[in-house]
Tab-separated table of C-alpha atoms and ligand atoms in Angstrom:
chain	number	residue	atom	x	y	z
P	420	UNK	CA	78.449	51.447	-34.756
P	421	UNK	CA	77.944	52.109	-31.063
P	422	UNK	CA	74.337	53.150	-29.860
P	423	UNK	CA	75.437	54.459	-26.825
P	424	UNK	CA	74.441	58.306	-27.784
P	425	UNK	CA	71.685	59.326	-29.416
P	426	UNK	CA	71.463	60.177	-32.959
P	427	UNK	CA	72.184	63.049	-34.693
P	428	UNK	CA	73.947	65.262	-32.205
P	429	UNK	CA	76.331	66.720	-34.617
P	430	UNK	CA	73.324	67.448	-37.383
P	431	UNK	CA	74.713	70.731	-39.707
P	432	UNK	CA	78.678	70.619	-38.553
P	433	UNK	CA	81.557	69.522	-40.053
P	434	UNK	CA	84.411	67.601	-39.724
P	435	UNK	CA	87.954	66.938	-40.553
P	436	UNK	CA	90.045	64.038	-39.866
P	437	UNK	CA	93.440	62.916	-40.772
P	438	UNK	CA	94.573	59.407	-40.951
P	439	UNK	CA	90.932	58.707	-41.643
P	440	UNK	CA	91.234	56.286	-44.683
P	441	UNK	CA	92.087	53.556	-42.061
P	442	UNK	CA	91.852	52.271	-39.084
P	443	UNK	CA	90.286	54.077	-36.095
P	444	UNK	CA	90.389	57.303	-38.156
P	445	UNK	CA	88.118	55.496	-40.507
P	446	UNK	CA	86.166	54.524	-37.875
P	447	UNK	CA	85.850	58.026	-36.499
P	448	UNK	CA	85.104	59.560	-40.036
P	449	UNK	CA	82.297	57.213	-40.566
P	450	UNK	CA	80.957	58.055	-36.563
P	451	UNK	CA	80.972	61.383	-37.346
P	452	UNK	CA	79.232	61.405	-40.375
P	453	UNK	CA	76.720	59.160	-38.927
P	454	UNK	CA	75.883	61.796	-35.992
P	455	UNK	CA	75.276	64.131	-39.201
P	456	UNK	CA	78.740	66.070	-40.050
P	457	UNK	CA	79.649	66.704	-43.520
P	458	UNK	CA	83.261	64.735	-43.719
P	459	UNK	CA	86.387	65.794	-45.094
P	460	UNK	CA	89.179	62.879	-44.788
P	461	UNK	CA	93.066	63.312	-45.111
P	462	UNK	CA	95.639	60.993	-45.327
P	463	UNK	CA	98.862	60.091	-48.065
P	464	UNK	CA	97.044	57.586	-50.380
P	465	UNK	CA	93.833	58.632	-52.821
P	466	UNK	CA	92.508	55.155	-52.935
P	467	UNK	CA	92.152	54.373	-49.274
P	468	UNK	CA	90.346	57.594	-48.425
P	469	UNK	CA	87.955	57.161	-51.396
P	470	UNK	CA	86.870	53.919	-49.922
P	471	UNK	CA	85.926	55.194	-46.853
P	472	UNK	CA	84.283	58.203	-48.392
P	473	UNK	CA	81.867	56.044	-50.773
P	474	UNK	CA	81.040	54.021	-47.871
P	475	UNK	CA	79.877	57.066	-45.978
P	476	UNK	CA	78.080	58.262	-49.170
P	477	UNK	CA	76.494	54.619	-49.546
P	478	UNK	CA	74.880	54.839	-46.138
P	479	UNK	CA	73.429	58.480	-46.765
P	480	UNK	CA	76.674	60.814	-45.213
P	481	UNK	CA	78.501	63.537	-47.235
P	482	UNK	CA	81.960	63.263	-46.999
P	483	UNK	CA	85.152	64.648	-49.747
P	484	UNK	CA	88.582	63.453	-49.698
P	485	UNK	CA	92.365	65.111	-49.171
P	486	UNK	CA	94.906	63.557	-50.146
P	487	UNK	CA	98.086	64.937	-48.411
P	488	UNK	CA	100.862	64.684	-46.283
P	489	UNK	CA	100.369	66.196	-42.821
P	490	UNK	CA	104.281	66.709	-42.268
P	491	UNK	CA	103.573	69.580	-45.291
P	492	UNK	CA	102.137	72.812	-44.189
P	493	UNK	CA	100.771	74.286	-47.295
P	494	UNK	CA	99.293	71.064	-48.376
P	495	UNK	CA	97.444	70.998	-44.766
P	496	UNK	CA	96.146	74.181	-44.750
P	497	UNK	CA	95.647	73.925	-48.770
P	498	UNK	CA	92.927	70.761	-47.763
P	499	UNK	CA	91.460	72.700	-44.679
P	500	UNK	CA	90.955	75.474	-46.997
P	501	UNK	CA	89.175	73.302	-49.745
P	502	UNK	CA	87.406	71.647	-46.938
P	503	UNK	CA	85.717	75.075	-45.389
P	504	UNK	CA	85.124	76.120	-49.341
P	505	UNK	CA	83.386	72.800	-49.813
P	506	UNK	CA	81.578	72.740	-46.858
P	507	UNK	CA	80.895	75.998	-45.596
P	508	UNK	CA	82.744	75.581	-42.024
P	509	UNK	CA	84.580	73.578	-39.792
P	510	UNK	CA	83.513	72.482	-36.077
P	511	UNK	CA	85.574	69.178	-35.744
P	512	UNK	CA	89.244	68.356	-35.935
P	513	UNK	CA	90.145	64.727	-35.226
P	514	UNK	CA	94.051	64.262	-35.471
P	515	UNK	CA	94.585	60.433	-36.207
P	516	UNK	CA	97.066	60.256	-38.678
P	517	UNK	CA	99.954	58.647	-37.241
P	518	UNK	CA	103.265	56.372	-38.515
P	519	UNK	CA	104.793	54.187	-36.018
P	520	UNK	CA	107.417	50.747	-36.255
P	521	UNK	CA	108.933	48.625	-33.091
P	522	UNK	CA	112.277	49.482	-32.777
P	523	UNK	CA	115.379	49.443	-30.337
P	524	UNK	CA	115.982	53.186	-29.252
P	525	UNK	CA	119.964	51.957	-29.869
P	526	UNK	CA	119.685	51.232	-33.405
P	527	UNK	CA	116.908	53.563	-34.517
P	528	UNK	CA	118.375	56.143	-37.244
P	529	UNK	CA	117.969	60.006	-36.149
P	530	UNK	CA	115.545	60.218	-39.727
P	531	UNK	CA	113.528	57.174	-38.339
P	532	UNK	CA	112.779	58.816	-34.396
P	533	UNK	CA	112.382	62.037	-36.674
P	534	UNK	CA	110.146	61.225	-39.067
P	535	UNK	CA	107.434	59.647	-36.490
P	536	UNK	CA	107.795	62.893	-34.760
P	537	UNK	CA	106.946	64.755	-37.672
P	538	UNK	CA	104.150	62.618	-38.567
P	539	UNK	CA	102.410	62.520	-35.448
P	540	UNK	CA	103.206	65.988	-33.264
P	541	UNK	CA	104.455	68.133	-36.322
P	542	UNK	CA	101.859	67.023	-38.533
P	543	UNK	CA	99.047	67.229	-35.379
P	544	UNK	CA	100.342	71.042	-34.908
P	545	UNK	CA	100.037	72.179	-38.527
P	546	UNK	CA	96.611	70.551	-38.839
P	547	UNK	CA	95.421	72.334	-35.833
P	548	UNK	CA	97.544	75.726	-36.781
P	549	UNK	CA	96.027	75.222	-40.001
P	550	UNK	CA	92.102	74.893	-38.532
P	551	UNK	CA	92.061	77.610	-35.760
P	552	UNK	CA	90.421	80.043	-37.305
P	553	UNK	CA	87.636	78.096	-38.931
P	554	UNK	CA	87.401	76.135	-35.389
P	555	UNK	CA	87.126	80.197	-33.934
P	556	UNK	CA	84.270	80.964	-36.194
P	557	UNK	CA	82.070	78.472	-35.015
P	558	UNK	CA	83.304	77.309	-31.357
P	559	UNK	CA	84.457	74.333	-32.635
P	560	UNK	CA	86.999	71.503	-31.498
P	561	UNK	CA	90.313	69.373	-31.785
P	562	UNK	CA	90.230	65.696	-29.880
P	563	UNK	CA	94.220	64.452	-30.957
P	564	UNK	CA	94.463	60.642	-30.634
P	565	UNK	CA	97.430	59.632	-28.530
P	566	UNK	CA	98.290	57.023	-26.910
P	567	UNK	CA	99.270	55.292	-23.407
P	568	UNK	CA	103.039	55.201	-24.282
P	569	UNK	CA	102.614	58.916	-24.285
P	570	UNK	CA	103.120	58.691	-19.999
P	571	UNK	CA	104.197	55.223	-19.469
P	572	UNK	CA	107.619	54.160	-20.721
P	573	UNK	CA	107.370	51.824	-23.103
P	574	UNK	CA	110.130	49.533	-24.568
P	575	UNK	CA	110.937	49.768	-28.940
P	576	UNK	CA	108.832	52.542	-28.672
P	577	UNK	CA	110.994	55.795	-27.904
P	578	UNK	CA	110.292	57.718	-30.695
P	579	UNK	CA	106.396	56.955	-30.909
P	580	UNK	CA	106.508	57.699	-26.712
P	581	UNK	CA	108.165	61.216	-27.310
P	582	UNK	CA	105.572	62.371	-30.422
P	583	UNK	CA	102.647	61.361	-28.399
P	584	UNK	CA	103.538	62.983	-25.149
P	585	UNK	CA	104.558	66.093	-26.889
P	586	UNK	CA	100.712	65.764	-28.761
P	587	UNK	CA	99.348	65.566	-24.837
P	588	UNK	CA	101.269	69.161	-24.122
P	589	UNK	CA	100.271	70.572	-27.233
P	590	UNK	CA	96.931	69.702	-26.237
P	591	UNK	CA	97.203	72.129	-23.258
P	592	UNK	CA	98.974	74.797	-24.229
P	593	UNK	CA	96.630	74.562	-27.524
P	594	UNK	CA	93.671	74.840	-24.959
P	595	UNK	CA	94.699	77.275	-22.933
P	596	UNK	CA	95.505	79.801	-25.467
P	597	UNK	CA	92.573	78.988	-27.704
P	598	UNK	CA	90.112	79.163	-24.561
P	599	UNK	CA	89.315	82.690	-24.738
P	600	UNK	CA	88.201	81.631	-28.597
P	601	UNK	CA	85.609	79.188	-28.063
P	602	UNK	CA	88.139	76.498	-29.137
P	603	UNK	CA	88.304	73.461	-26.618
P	604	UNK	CA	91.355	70.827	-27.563
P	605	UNK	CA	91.588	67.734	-26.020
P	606	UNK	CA	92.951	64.181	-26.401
P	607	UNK	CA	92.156	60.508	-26.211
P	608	UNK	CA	94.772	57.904	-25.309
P	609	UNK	CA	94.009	54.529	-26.759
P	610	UNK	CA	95.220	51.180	-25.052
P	611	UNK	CA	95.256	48.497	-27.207
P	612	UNK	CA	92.514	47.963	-30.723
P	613	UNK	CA	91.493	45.314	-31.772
P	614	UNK	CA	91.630	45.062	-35.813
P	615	UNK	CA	93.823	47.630	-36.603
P	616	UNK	CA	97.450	48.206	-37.987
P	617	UNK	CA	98.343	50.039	-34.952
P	618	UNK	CA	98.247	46.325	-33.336
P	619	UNK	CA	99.175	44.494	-35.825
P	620	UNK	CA	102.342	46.442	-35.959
P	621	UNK	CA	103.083	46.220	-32.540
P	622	UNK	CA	101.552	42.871	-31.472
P	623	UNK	CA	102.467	40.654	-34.251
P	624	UNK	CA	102.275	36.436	-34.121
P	625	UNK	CA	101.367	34.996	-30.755
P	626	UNK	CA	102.228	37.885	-28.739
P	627	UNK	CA	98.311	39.573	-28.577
P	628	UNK	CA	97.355	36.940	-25.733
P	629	UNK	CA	99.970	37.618	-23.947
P	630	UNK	CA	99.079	41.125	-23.763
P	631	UNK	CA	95.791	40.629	-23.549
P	632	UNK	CA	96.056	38.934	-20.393
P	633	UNK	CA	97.539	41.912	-19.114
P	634	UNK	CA	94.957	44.181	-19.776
P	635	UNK	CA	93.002	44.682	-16.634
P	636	UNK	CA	89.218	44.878	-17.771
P	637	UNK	CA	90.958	41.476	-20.046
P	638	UNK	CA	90.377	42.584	-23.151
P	639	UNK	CA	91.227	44.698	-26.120
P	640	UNK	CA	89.638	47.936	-26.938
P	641	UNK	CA	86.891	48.266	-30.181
P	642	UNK	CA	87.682	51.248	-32.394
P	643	UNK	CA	83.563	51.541	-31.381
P	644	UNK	CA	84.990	52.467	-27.584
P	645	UNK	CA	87.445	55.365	-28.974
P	646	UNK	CA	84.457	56.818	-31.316
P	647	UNK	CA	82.537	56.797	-27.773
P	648	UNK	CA	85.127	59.015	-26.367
P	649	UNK	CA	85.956	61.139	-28.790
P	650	UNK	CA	81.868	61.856	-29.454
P	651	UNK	CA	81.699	62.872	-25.860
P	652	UNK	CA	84.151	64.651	-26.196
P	653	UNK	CA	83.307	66.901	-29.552
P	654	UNK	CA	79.585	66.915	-28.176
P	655	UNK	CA	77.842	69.200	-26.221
P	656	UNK	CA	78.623	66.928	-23.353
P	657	UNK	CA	81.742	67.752	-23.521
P	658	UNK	CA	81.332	71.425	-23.442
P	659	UNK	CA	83.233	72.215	-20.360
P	660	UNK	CA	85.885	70.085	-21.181
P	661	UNK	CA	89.080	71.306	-22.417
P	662	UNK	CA	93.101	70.440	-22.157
P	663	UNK	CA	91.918	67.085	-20.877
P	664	UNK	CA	93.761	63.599	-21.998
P	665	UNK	CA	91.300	60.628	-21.761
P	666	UNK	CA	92.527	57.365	-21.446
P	667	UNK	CA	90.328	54.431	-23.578
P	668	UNK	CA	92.926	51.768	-22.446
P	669	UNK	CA	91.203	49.250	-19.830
P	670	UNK	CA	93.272	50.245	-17.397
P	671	UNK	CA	96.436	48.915	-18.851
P	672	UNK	CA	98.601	52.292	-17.800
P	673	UNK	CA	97.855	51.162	-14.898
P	674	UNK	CA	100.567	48.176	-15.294
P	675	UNK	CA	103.298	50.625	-15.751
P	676	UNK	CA	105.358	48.747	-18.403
P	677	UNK	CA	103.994	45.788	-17.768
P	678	UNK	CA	101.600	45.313	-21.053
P	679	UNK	CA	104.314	45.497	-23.182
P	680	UNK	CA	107.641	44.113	-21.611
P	681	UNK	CA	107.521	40.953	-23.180
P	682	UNK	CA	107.944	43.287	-26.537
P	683	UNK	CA	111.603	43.523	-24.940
P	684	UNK	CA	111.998	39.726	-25.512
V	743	HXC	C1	113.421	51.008	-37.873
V	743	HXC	C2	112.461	52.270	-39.544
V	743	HXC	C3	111.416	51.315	-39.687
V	743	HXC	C4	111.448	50.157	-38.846
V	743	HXC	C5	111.074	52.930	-41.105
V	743	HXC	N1	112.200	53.232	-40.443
V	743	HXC	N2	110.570	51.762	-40.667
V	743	HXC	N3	113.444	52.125	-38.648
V	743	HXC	N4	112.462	50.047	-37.963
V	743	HXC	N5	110.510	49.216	-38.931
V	743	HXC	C6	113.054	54.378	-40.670
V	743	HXC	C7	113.642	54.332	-42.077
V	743	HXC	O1	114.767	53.479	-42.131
V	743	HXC	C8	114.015	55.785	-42.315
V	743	HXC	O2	115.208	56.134	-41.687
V	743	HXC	C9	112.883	56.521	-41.592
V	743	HXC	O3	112.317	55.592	-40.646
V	743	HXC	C10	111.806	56.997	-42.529
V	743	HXC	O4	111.333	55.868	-43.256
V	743	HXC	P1	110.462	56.042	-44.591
V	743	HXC	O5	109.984	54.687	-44.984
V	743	HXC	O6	111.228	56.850	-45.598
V	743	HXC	O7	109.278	56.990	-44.055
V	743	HXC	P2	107.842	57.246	-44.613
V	743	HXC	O8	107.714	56.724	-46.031
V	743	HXC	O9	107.547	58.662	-44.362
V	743	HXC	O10	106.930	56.279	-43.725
V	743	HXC	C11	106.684	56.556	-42.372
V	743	HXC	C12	106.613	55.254	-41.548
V	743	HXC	C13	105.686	54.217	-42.210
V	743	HXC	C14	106.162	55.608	-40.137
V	743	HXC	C15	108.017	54.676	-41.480
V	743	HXC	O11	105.688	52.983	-41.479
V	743	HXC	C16	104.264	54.712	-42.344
V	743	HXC	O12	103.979	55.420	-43.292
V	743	HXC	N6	103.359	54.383	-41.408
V	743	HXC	C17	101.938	54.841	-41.449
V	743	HXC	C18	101.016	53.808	-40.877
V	743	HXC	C19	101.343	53.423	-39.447
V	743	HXC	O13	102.512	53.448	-39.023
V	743	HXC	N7	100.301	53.058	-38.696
V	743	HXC	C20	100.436	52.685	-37.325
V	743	HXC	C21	99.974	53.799	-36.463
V	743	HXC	S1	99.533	53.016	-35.010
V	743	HXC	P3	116.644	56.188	-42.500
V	743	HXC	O14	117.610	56.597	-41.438
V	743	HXC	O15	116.875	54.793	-43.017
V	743	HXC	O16	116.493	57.198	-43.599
V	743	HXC	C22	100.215	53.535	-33.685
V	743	HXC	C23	99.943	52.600	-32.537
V	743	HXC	C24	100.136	53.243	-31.252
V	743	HXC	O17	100.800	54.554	-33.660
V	743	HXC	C25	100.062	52.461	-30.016
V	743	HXC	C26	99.366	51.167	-29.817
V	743	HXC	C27	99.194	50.718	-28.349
V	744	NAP	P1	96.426	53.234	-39.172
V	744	NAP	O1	95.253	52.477	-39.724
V	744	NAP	O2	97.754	52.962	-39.782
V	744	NAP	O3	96.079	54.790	-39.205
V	744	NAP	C1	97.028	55.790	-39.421
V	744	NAP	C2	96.569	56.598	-40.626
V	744	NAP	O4	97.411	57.741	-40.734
V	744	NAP	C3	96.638	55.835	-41.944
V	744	NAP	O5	95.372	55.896	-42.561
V	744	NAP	C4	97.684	56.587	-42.746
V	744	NAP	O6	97.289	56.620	-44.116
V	744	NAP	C5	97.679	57.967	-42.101
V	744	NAP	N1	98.980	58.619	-42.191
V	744	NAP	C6	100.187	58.113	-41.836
V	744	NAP	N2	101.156	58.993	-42.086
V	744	NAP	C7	100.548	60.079	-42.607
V	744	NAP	C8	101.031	61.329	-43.092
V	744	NAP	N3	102.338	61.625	-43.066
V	744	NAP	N4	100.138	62.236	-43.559
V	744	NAP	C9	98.807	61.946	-43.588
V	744	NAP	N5	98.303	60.771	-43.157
V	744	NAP	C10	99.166	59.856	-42.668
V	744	NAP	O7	96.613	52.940	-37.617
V	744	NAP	P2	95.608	52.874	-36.356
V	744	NAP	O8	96.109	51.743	-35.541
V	744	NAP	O9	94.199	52.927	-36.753
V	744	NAP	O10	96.008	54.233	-35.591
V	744	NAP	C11	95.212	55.399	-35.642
V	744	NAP	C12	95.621	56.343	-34.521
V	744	NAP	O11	95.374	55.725	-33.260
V	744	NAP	C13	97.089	56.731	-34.523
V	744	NAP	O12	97.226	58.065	-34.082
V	744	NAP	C14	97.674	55.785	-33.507
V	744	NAP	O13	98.883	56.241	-32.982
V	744	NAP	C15	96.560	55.751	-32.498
V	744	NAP	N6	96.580	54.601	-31.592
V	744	NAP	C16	96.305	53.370	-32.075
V	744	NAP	C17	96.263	52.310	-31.207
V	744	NAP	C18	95.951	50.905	-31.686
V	744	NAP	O14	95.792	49.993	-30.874
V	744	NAP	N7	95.806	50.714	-32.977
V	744	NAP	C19	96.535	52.501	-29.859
V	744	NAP	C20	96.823	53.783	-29.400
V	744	NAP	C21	96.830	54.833	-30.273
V	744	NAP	P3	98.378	56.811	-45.294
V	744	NAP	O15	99.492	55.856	-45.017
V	744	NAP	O16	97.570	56.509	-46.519
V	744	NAP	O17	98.796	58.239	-45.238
């Protein structure tokens, strides 16, 4: 866990966060209950959330699991219900939940570009729809994790590119009608993580020094560097900070393409 913040900023809140039995939404659940929110974790499988959940409980956080499927509505807003009821309130909405595959745009089916559309935008829009007006009551906030192919073109990736871009405009229409409600939404746009399936799906065999060497700061990111970010952001640091996409990528958008041609063979 990063000590770049002090401790217990978010001391009384409470938070919600898909995709968090894994990955950097695990990572994220257990920052967040470490700065003192009460944690309520969604994703598809039971067992992977309650691992995450007794490890928060183990090391003194509060945290209740959700299994569901964010492409369903009423499941959504059945778990943010259960999650205010259990919890009193809501003040944090972390979208991480996410599917994605490699995959030639040519031979990808219409279900397969669909389906990681509906995963990551549709499901990020009914999880938000489905928060509002908890997030209303108490001036809360949404941080959606994207990601860098979201603006930069990015080969096998079409359909993950489109969901993620249309997360970034979400993210400021979101915020500018929500404004006026004390709700600020923003985003964070991961490069490249170290240790997580995102990479391991993308990057698999020899190809992760290759890319790394074409990361500018010449490295991967640490799932402790997007907690950072998104902890700024849902902070009262970030308080005037709203509609905003922040890139946690070391620079590699700034390559264009370049990180990931080789992906093209
Ligand atoms: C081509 C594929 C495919 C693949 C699935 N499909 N995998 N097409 N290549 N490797 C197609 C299927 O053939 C099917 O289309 C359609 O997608 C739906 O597949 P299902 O298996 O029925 O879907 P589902 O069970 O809902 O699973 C969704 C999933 C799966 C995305 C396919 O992989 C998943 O659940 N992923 C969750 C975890 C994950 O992806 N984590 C990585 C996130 S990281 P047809 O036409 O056959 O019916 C990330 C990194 C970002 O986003 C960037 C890093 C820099
Ligand atoms: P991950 O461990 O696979 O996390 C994705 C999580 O989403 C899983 O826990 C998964 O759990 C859950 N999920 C998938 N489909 C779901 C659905 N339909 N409903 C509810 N939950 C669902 O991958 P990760 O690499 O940590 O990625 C986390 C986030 O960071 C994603 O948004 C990803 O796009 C983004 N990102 C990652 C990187 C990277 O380098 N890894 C870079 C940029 C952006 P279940 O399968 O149990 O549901």
């Amino acid at each position: 866990m990063s000590n770049v913040f002090a401790k217990d900023l978010l001391v009384g809140k409470v938070a919600f966060v898909t995709g968090g039995g894994s990955g950097i939404g695990a990572g994220l659940a257990r920052m967040l209950a470490a700065q003192g929110c009460k944690v309520a974790l969604l994703g598809r499988t039971k067992e992977k959330l309650d691992a995450v959940a007794a490890h928060i409980t183990e090391t003194g956080g509060v945290a209740k699991v959700f299994p569901a499927d964010v492409r369903k509505y009423d499941d959504v807003a059945a778990a943010v219900t259960g999650c205010v009821a259990e919890f009193g309130r809501l003040d944090v909405v972390v979208n991480s939940a996410a599917g994605n595959f490699l995959s030639p745009a040519a031979s990808l089916s219409a279900n397969g570009f669909r389906t990681v559309v509906d995963i990551d935008l549709c499901g990020t829009f009914n999880v938000s729809r489905a928060a509002f007006e908890h997030l209303a009551k108490t001036g809360g906030s949404i941080v959606s994790i994207t990601a860098t192919q979201a603006a930069v073109p990015t080969p096998l990736q079409c359909h993950a590119g489109a969901a993620k871009a249309g997360i970034e405009k979400l993210t400021r229409d979101l915020a500018l009608e929500w404004g006026r409600s004390g709700v600020r939404v923003n985003a964070v746009a991961p490069g490249p993580i170290e240790g997580t399936e995102g990479m391991a799906r993308l990057a698999p065999g020899d190809m992760p020094d290759a890319l790394r060497k074409r990361v500018p700061l010449g490295r991967y990111g640490t799932i402790d560097e997007v907690c950072d970010a998104v902890l700024f952001l849902v902070s009262p640091a970030g308080n005037y900070v709203t509609g905003a996409t922040l890139l946690i990528d070391g620079g590699t958008s700034l390559l264009g393409a370049g990180p990931f041609l080789d992906l093209m063979g």
